[in-house]
């Protein structure tokens, strides 16, 4: 039975082209179709992970309900997983952007500046919705790429401007043959070390399905138009210009065909909620 309540922050990725306006106000956390471990869990039809005992997961439809219930935008792309005690939440999302080359350098200082600018744009949207705004304070974990497992990791330390409550969104990207699996971990700063350790233990069982692994790349496969740094900044548009995210979007929509698969831009826009996950 899921009866633990905890004040945490969920990452909210705003799709510029597809923002769900549906309401799940009549639903409750108790009605969600929780999938329980231990079992091998299918992830978005493209990978698997072992879901341990005392862990739960939701498919895309149920994750959308969960996000709406906690005052977040349903993306239609994310799949939830996490421990039954609600000490942290995790989200999977796959971006079919092609094979991302992992040979570019990462300038942490430049990426931090860009991300802070993009957060300001996200806050404008949040103000319109009547939601709290957030400020990126800095890196909690600077970007790090492990080429042994083709995994990129980083974490921003953020603060809710109204309550001054700090939180951390820990981000992971696992490179595949045809795109990138996004994993976002949401927890409190004091629980971060334990949560990251638990997440990495879980990700040690992560496997792309046959034909989807990074090392299975073949000549002629589609190559992504950007590299590791752009994954951190939110996609090619976020780093292709100093003018900022919104200025770049217009050009993308008009005629930048090479960025066609990168038009959906991730914005840093978390929201603090009181979760009541129950079974």
Coordinates of N, CA, C and O in Angstrom, one line a residue, residues 25-181:
X25 N -9.1 15.9 -13.1 CA -9.5 16.4 -11.7 C -10.4 15.4 -11.0 O -10.4 15.3 -9.8
X26 N -11.1 14.6 -11.8 CA -12.0 13.6 -11.1 C -11.3 12.4 -10.7 O -11.9 11.5 -10.0
X27 N -10.1 12.2 -11.1 CA -9.3 11.0 -10.8 C -8.5 11.3 -9.5 O -8.4 12.4 -9.0
X28 N -8.0 10.2 -8.9 CA -7.1 10.4 -7.7 C -6.0 9.4 -7.8 O -6.0 8.5 -8.7
X29 N -5.0 9.6 -7.0 CA -3.8 8.8 -7.1 C -4.2 7.3 -6.8 O -3.5 6.4 -7.3
X30 N -5.2 7.0 -6.1 CA -5.6 5.7 -5.7 C -6.1 4.9 -7.0 O -6.1 3.7 -7.0
X31 N -6.6 5.6 -8.0 CA -7.2 5.0 -9.1 C -6.2 4.6 -10.2 O -6.5 4.0 -11.2
X32 N -4.9 5.1 -10.1 CA -3.9 4.8 -11.1 C -3.6 3.3 -11.1 O -3.6 2.7 -10.1
X33 N -3.2 2.9 -12.3 CA -2.9 1.5 -12.5 C -1.4 1.2 -12.2 O -0.6 1.1 -13.2
X34 N -1.0 1.1 -11.0 CA 0.4 0.9 -10.6 C 0.8 -0.5 -11.0 O 0.2 -1.5 -10.7
X35 N 2.0 -0.6 -11.6 CA 2.6 -1.8 -11.9 C 3.7 -2.1 -10.9 O 4.6 -1.2 -10.6
X36 N 3.7 -3.3 -10.3 CA 4.6 -3.5 -9.1 C 5.7 -4.5 -9.5 O 5.5 -5.5 -10.2
X37 N 6.9 -4.3 -8.9 CA 8.0 -5.3 -9.0 C 7.8 -6.4 -8.0 O 6.9 -6.3 -7.1
X38 N 8.6 -7.4 -8.0 CA 9.7 -7.6 -9.0 C 9.3 -8.2 -10.3 O 8.5 -9.1 -10.4
X39 N 9.8 -7.5 -11.4 CA 9.6 -8.0 -12.7 C 10.4 -7.3 -13.7 O 11.0 -6.2 -13.4
X40 N 10.6 -7.8 -14.9 CA 11.3 -7.1 -16.0 C 10.2 -6.1 -16.6 O 9.2 -6.5 -17.0
X41 N 10.6 -4.8 -16.5 CA 9.6 -3.8 -17.0 C 9.9 -3.3 -18.4 O 11.1 -2.9 -18.7
X42 N 8.9 -3.4 -19.2 CA 9.1 -2.8 -20.6 C 9.1 -1.3 -20.5 O 8.4 -0.6 -19.7
X43 N 10.0 -0.6 -21.2 CA 10.1 0.8 -21.2 C 9.9 1.3 -22.6 O 10.7 1.2 -23.5
X44 N 8.7 1.9 -22.8 CA 8.3 2.6 -24.0 C 8.5 1.8 -25.2 O 8.6 2.3 -26.3
X45 N 8.5 0.4 -25.1 CA 8.6 -0.5 -26.2 C 9.9 -0.5 -26.9 O 10.1 -1.1 -28.0
X46 N 10.9 0.1 -26.3 CA 12.2 0.2 -26.9 C 13.4 -0.3 -26.0 O 14.5 -0.5 -26.4
X47 N 13.1 -0.6 -24.7 CA 14.1 -1.0 -23.8 C 13.4 -1.7 -22.6 O 12.2 -1.8 -22.5
X48 N 14.2 -2.3 -21.7 CA 13.7 -2.9 -20.5 C 14.6 -2.6 -19.3 O 15.7 -2.1 -19.5
X49 N 14.0 -2.7 -18.1 CA 14.8 -2.5 -16.9 C 14.1 -3.5 -15.9 O 12.9 -3.8 -15.9
X50 N 14.9 -3.9 -14.9 CA 14.4 -4.8 -13.9 C 13.8 -3.9 -12.8 O 14.5 -3.1 -12.2
X51 N 12.5 -4.1 -12.5 CA 11.8 -3.4 -11.5 C 11.8 -4.2 -10.2 O 11.2 -5.2 -10.1
X52 N 12.6 -3.7 -9.2 CA 12.8 -4.6 -8.0 C 11.5 -4.6 -7.2 O 10.5 -3.8 -7.4
X53 N 11.5 -5.4 -6.2 CA 10.4 -5.5 -5.2 C 10.4 -4.1 -4.5 O 11.4 -3.5 -4.3
X54 N 9.2 -3.7 -4.2 CA 9.0 -2.4 -3.5 C 9.2 -1.2 -4.5 O 9.4 -0.1 -4.0
X55 N 9.2 -1.5 -5.8 CA 9.2 -0.4 -6.8 C 8.0 -0.5 -7.6 O 7.4 -1.6 -7.7
X56 N 7.6 0.7 -8.2 CA 6.3 0.7 -9.0 C 6.6 1.5 -10.3 O 7.6 2.2 -10.4
X57 N 5.7 1.2 -11.3 CA 5.9 1.9 -12.5 C 4.5 2.2 -13.1 O 3.5 1.7 -12.6
X58 N 4.4 3.2 -14.0 CA 3.2 3.5 -14.7 C 3.5 3.6 -16.2 O 4.6 4.1 -16.6
X59 N 2.5 3.2 -17.0 CA 2.7 3.4 -18.5 C 2.4 4.9 -18.8 O 2.2 5.7 -17.9
X60 N 2.5 5.2 -20.1 CA 2.4 6.6 -20.5 C 1.1 7.2 -20.1 O 1.0 8.3 -19.6
X61 N 0.0 6.5 -20.4 CA -1.3 7.0 -20.1 C -1.5 7.3 -18.6 O -2.0 8.4 -18.2
X62 N -1.1 6.4 -17.8 CA -1.2 6.5 -16.3 C -0.2 7.6 -15.8 O -0.5 8.3 -14.9
X63 N 1.0 7.7 -16.4 CA 1.9 8.8 -16.0 C 1.3 10.1 -16.3 O 1.5 11.1 -15.5
X64 N 0.6 10.3 -17.5 CA 0.0 11.5 -17.8 C -1.0 11.9 -16.7 O -1.1 13.1 -16.3
X65 N -1.8 11.0 -16.2 CA -2.8 11.2 -15.2 C -2.0 11.7 -13.9 O -2.5 12.6 -13.2
X66 N -0.9 11.0 -13.6 CA -0.2 11.3 -12.4 C 0.4 12.7 -12.5 O 0.3 13.5 -11.5
X67 N 0.9 13.1 -13.6 CA 1.4 14.5 -13.8 C 0.3 15.5 -13.7 O 0.5 16.5 -13.0
X68 N -0.8 15.3 -14.3 CA -1.9 16.2 -14.2 C -2.4 16.3 -12.7 O -2.7 17.4 -12.3
X69 N -2.5 15.2 -12.0 CA -3.0 15.2 -10.7 C -2.1 16.0 -9.8 O -2.5 16.6 -8.7
X70 N -0.8 16.1 -10.1 CA 0.2 16.8 -9.3 C 0.5 18.2 -9.9 O 1.6 18.8 -9.7
X71 N -0.4 18.7 -10.8 CA -0.3 20.1 -11.3 C 0.9 20.2 -12.3 O 1.6 21.2 -12.2
X72 N 1.1 19.2 -13.1 CA 2.1 19.2 -14.1 C 1.5 19.0 -15.5 O 0.4 18.5 -15.6
X73 N 2.2 19.3 -16.5 CA 1.7 19.1 -17.9 C 1.9 17.7 -18.3 O 3.0 17.1 -18.3
X74 N 0.8 17.0 -18.8 CA 0.9 15.7 -19.3 C 1.6 15.7 -20.7 O 1.2 16.4 -21.6
X75 N 2.7 15.0 -20.8 CA 3.5 15.1 -22.1 C 3.1 14.1 -23.1 O 3.4 14.3 -24.3
X76 N 2.5 13.0 -22.7 CA 2.1 12.0 -23.7 C 3.3 11.1 -24.1 O 3.2 10.3 -25.0
X77 N 4.4 11.3 -23.4 CA 5.7 10.6 -23.8 C 6.4 10.0 -22.6 O 7.3 9.1 -22.8
X78 N 6.1 10.3 -21.4 CA 6.9 9.9 -20.2 C 6.3 8.7 -19.6 O 5.1 8.5 -19.5
X79 N 7.2 7.9 -19.0 CA 6.8 6.7 -18.2 C 7.4 6.7 -16.8 O 8.6 6.8 -16.7
X80 N 6.6 6.7 -15.8 CA 7.1 6.8 -14.4 C 7.6 5.5 -13.8 O 7.1 4.5 -14.1
X81 N 8.6 5.6 -13.0 CA 9.0 4.5 -12.1 C 9.7 5.1 -10.9 O 10.2 6.2 -10.8
X82 N 9.7 4.3 -9.8 CA 10.3 4.8 -8.5 C 10.0 3.9 -7.4 O 9.2 2.9 -7.5
X83 N 10.7 4.1 -6.2 CA 10.4 3.3 -5.1 C 9.1 3.5 -4.5 O 8.5 4.6 -4.6
X84 N 8.5 2.4 -3.9 CA 7.2 2.5 -3.3 C 7.1 3.5 -2.2 O 6.0 3.9 -1.9
X85 N 8.2 3.8 -1.5 CA 8.1 4.7 -0.4 C 8.1 6.2 -0.8 O 8.1 7.1 0.1
X86 N 8.1 6.5 -2.1 CA 8.0 7.8 -2.6 C 9.2 8.7 -2.3 O 9.1 9.9 -2.2
X87 N 10.3 8.1 -2.0 CA 11.5 8.9 -1.6 C 12.1 9.6 -2.8 O 12.8 10.5 -2.7
X88 N 11.8 9.1 -4.0 CA 12.2 9.7 -5.3 C 11.3 9.2 -6.4 O 10.7 8.2 -6.3
X89 N 11.3 10.1 -7.4 CA 10.5 9.7 -8.6 C 11.4 9.7 -9.8 O 12.4 10.5 -9.9
X90 N 11.2 8.8 -10.8 CA 12.0 8.7 -12.0 C 11.0 8.7 -13.2 O 9.9 8.2 -13.1
X91 N 11.5 9.2 -14.3 CA 10.7 9.3 -15.5 C 11.6 8.9 -16.7 O 12.7 9.4 -16.9
X92 N 11.1 8.1 -17.6 CA 11.7 7.7 -18.8 C 11.0 8.4 -20.0 O 9.8 8.5 -20.0
X93 N 11.8 8.8 -21.0 CA 11.2 9.4 -22.2 C 12.3 9.1 -23.3 O 13.5 9.4 -23.1
X94 N 11.8 8.6 -24.5 CA 12.7 8.4 -25.6 C 12.5 9.4 -26.7 O 11.4 9.7 -27.1
X95 N 13.7 10.0 -27.1 CA 13.7 11.0 -28.2 C 14.3 10.3 -29.4 O 15.5 10.0 -29.4
X96 N 13.6 10.1 -30.4 CA 14.1 9.4 -31.6 C 14.7 10.4 -32.5 O 14.2 10.8 -33.6
X97 N 15.9 10.9 -32.1 CA 16.6 12.0 -32.8 C 17.7 11.5 -33.7 O 18.4 12.3 -34.3
X98 N 17.9 10.2 -33.7 CA 19.1 9.6 -34.4 C 20.3 9.3 -33.5 O 20.2 9.5 -32.3
X99 N 21.3 8.9 -34.1 CA 22.6 8.6 -33.5 C 23.3 9.8 -33.0 O 23.7 10.6 -33.9
X100 N 23.5 10.0 -31.8 CA 24.2 11.2 -31.2 C 25.7 10.9 -31.1 O 26.1 10.0 -30.3
X101 N 26.5 11.6 -31.8 CA 27.9 11.4 -31.7 C 28.4 11.9 -30.3 O 28.0 13.0 -29.9
X102 N 29.3 11.2 -29.7 CA 29.7 11.5 -28.3 C 31.1 12.1 -28.2 O 31.8 11.9 -27.2
X103 N 31.5 12.8 -29.3 CA 32.9 13.2 -29.3 C 33.1 14.7 -29.2 O 34.1 15.3 -29.4
X104 N 32.0 15.4 -28.7 CA 32.1 16.9 -28.6 C 32.5 17.2 -27.1 O 32.2 16.5 -26.2
X105 N 33.0 18.4 -26.9 CA 33.4 18.9 -25.6 C 32.2 19.5 -24.9 O 31.3 20.1 -25.6
X106 N 32.2 19.5 -23.6 CA 31.1 20.1 -22.8 C 31.6 21.2 -22.0 O 32.5 21.1 -21.2
X107 N 31.1 22.4 -22.3 CA 31.5 23.6 -21.6 C 30.4 23.9 -20.5 O 29.4 24.4 -20.8
X108 N 30.7 23.4 -19.3 CA 29.7 23.5 -18.2 C 29.3 24.9 -17.9 O 28.1 25.2 -17.6
X109 N 30.2 25.9 -17.9 CA 29.9 27.3 -17.6 C 28.9 27.8 -18.6 O 27.9 28.5 -18.3
X110 N 29.2 27.6 -19.9 CA 28.3 28.1 -21.0 C 27.0 27.5 -20.9 O 25.9 28.2 -21.1
X111 N 26.9 26.2 -20.6 CA 25.6 25.5 -20.6 C 24.8 26.0 -19.4 O 23.6 26.1 -19.5
X112 N 25.5 26.3 -18.3 CA 24.7 26.8 -17.1 C 24.1 28.2 -17.4 O 22.9 28.4 -17.1
X113 N 24.8 29.0 -18.1 CA 24.3 30.3 -18.5 C 23.1 30.2 -19.4 O 22.1 30.8 -19.2
X114 N 23.2 29.3 -20.4 CA 22.1 29.1 -21.3 C 20.9 28.5 -20.6 O 19.7 28.9 -20.9
X115 N 21.1 27.6 -19.7 CA 20.0 27.0 -19.0 C 19.3 28.0 -18.1 O 18.0 27.9 -18.0
X116 N 20.0 28.9 -17.5 CA 19.4 29.9 -16.7 C 18.5 30.8 -17.5 O 17.4 31.2 -17.1
X117 N 19.0 31.1 -18.7 CA 18.2 32.0 -19.6 C 16.9 31.3 -20.1 O 15.8 31.9 -20.1
X118 N 17.0 30.0 -20.4 CA 15.9 29.2 -20.8 C 14.8 29.0 -19.6 O 13.6 29.0 -19.9
X119 N 15.3 29.0 -18.4 CA 14.4 28.9 -17.3 C 13.6 30.1 -17.2 O 12.4 30.1 -16.8
X120 N 14.1 31.3 -17.5 CA 13.4 32.5 -17.5 C 12.2 32.5 -18.4 O 11.1 32.9 -18.1
X121 N 12.4 31.9 -19.6 CA 11.3 31.7 -20.6 C 10.3 30.7 -20.0 O 9.1 31.0 -20.2
X122 N 10.7 29.7 -19.4 CA 9.8 28.7 -18.8 C 9.0 29.4 -17.7 O 7.8 29.1 -17.5
X123 N 9.6 30.3 -16.9 CA 8.9 31.0 -15.8 C 7.8 31.9 -16.4 O 6.7 32.1 -15.7
X124 N 7.9 32.4 -17.5 CA 6.9 33.3 -18.1 C 5.6 32.4 -18.3 O 4.5 32.9 -18.1
X125 N 5.8 31.2 -18.8 CA 4.7 30.3 -19.0 C 4.0 30.0 -17.6 O 2.8 29.9 -17.5
X126 N 4.9 29.7 -16.6 CA 4.4 29.3 -15.3 C 3.6 30.5 -14.7 O 2.6 30.2 -14.0
X127 N 4.0 31.7 -14.9 CA 3.3 32.8 -14.4 C 1.9 32.9 -15.0 O 0.9 33.1 -14.3
X128 N 1.8 32.6 -16.3 CA 0.5 32.6 -17.0 C -0.4 31.5 -16.4 O -1.6 31.7 -16.4
X129 N 0.1 30.4 -16.0 CA -0.6 29.3 -15.4 C -1.0 29.5 -13.9 O -1.7 28.7 -13.4
X130 N -0.3 30.5 -13.3 CA -0.5 30.7 -11.9 C 0.3 29.8 -11.1 O -0.1 29.5 -9.9
X131 N 1.3 29.2 -11.6 CA 2.2 28.3 -10.9 C 3.4 29.0 -10.4 O 3.8 30.0 -10.9
X132 N 4.1 28.4 -9.4 CA 5.3 29.0 -8.8 C 6.4 29.0 -9.9 O 6.5 28.2 -10.8
X133 N 7.3 30.0 -9.7 CA 8.5 30.1 -10.6 C 9.7 29.6 -9.9 O 9.7 29.4 -8.7
X134 N 10.7 29.3 -10.8 CA 11.9 28.6 -10.2 C 13.2 29.3 -10.8 O 13.2 29.9 -11.9
X135 N 14.2 29.2 -10.0 CA 15.5 29.8 -10.4 C 16.6 28.7 -10.3 O 16.6 27.9 -9.3
X136 N 17.4 28.5 -11.4 CA 18.5 27.6 -11.3 C 19.7 28.3 -10.6 O 20.2 29.3 -11.0
X137 N 20.1 27.7 -9.5 CA 21.2 28.2 -8.7 C 22.6 27.8 -9.2 O 23.5 28.6 -9.1
X138 N 22.7 26.6 -9.8 CA 24.0 26.2 -10.3 C 24.0 24.7 -10.5 O 22.9 24.0 -10.4
X139 N 25.1 24.1 -10.7 CA 25.3 22.7 -10.8 C 25.3 22.0 -9.5 O 26.1 22.4 -8.6
X140 N 24.5 21.0 -9.2 CA 24.6 20.1 -8.1 C 25.6 19.0 -8.5 O 26.5 18.6 -7.6
X141 N 25.5 18.5 -9.7 CA 26.5 17.6 -10.3 C 26.8 18.2 -11.7 O 25.9 18.3 -12.6
X142 N 28.0 18.6 -11.9 CA 28.4 19.1 -13.3 C 28.3 17.9 -14.3 O 28.3 16.8 -13.9
X143 N 28.1 18.2 -15.6 CA 27.9 17.2 -16.6 C 29.1 16.2 -16.6 O 30.2 16.6 -16.5
X144 N 28.7 14.9 -16.7 CA 29.7 13.9 -16.8 C 29.2 12.8 -17.8 O 28.1 12.4 -17.7
X145 N 30.1 12.4 -18.7 CA 29.8 11.4 -19.7 C 30.6 10.1 -19.5 O 31.9 10.2 -19.4
X146 N 30.0 9.0 -19.4 CA 30.7 7.7 -19.2 C 30.6 7.0 -20.5 O 29.5 6.4 -20.9
X147 N 31.7 6.9 -21.3 CA 31.6 6.3 -22.6 C 31.6 4.8 -22.5 O 31.4 4.1 -23.5
X148 N 31.8 4.2 -21.3 CA 31.7 2.7 -21.2 C 30.2 2.3 -21.3 O 30.0 1.2 -21.8
X149 N 29.3 3.1 -20.8 CA 27.9 2.7 -20.9 C 27.1 3.8 -21.7 O 25.9 3.7 -21.7
X150 N 27.8 4.7 -22.3 CA 27.2 5.7 -23.2 C 26.1 6.5 -22.4 O 25.0 6.7 -22.9
X151 N 26.5 6.9 -21.2 CA 25.5 7.6 -20.3 C 26.0 8.9 -19.9 O 27.1 9.1 -19.4
X152 N 25.2 9.9 -20.1 CA 25.5 11.3 -19.7 C 24.6 11.7 -18.5 O 23.4 11.4 -18.4
X153 N 25.3 12.3 -17.5 CA 24.6 12.7 -16.3 C 24.9 14.1 -15.8 O 26.0 14.6 -16.0
X154 N 23.9 14.7 -15.2 CA 24.2 16.0 -14.6 C 23.0 16.4 -13.7 O 22.0 15.7 -13.7
X155 N 23.1 17.4 -12.8 CA 22.0 17.8 -12.0 C 22.1 19.3 -11.7 O 23.1 19.8 -11.3
X156 N 20.9 19.9 -11.8 CA 20.8 21.3 -11.4 C 20.3 21.5 -10.0 O 19.4 20.7 -9.6
X157 N 20.8 22.4 -9.2 CA 20.2 22.8 -8.0 C 19.3 24.0 -8.3 O 19.7 25.0 -8.9
X158 N 18.0 23.9 -7.9 CA 17.1 24.9 -8.2 C 16.4 25.3 -6.9 O 16.4 24.7 -5.9
X159 N 15.6 26.4 -7.0 CA 14.9 26.9 -5.8 C 13.5 27.4 -6.3 O 13.4 28.0 -7.4
X160 N 12.5 27.1 -5.5 CA 11.2 27.7 -5.8 C 11.2 29.1 -5.3 O 11.5 29.3 -4.1
X161 N 10.9 30.1 -6.1 CA 11.1 31.5 -5.8 C 10.2 31.9 -4.6 O 10.5 32.8 -3.8
X162 N 9.0 31.4 -4.6 CA 8.0 31.8 -3.6 C 8.3 31.3 -2.2 O 8.2 32.0 -1.2
X163 N 8.6 30.0 -2.1 CA 8.8 29.4 -0.8 C 10.3 29.3 -0.4 O 10.6 29.0 0.7
X164 N 11.2 29.6 -1.4 CA 12.6 29.5 -1.2 C 13.0 28.0 -0.9 O 14.1 27.8 -0.3
X165 N 12.2 27.1 -1.3 CA 12.5 25.7 -1.1 C 13.4 25.2 -2.2 O 13.1 25.3 -3.4
X166 N 14.6 24.6 -1.9 CA 15.5 24.1 -2.9 C 15.2 22.6 -3.2 O 14.6 21.9 -2.4
X167 N 15.5 22.3 -4.5 CA 15.3 20.9 -4.9 C 16.3 20.6 -6.1 O 17.0 21.5 -6.6
X168 N 16.3 19.3 -6.4 CA 17.3 18.9 -7.4 C 16.6 18.0 -8.5 O 15.8 17.1 -8.1
X169 N 16.8 18.3 -9.7 CA 16.4 17.4 -10.8 C 17.7 16.8 -11.4 O 18.5 17.5 -12.0
X170 N 17.9 15.5 -11.2 CA 19.1 14.8 -11.6 C 18.7 14.2 -13.0 O 17.8 13.4 -13.1
X171 N 19.5 14.5 -14.0 CA 19.2 14.1 -15.4 C 20.2 13.1 -15.9 O 21.4 13.2 -15.6
X172 N 19.7 12.1 -16.6 CA 20.5 11.1 -17.2 C 20.1 10.9 -18.7 O 18.9 10.9 -19.0
X173 N 21.0 10.7 -19.6 CA 20.7 10.4 -21.0 C 21.5 9.2 -21.4 O 22.8 9.1 -21.2
X174 N 20.9 8.1 -21.9 CA 21.5 6.9 -22.4 C 21.4 6.9 -23.9 O 20.3 6.9 -24.4
X175 N 22.5 6.9 -24.5 CA 22.6 7.0 -26.0 C 22.2 5.6 -26.6 O 22.7 4.6 -26.2
X176 N 21.4 5.7 -27.6 CA 21.0 4.5 -28.4 C 21.3 4.6 -29.8 O 21.8 5.7 -30.3
X177 N 21.0 3.6 -30.6 CA 21.3 3.6 -32.0 C 20.5 4.7 -32.8 O 21.0 5.3 -33.7
X178 N 19.2 4.8 -32.4 CA 18.3 5.7 -33.1 C 17.8 6.9 -32.3 O 16.9 7.6 -32.7
X179 N 18.4 7.1 -31.1 CA 18.0 8.2 -30.3 C 18.5 8.1 -28.9 O 19.5 7.4 -28.6
X180 N 17.9 8.8 -28.0 CA 18.4 9.0 -26.6 C 17.2 8.7 -25.6 O 16.1 9.2 -25.8
X181 N 17.5 7.9 -24.7 CA 16.6 7.6 -23.6 C 16.9 8.7 -22.5 O 18.0 8.7 -21.9

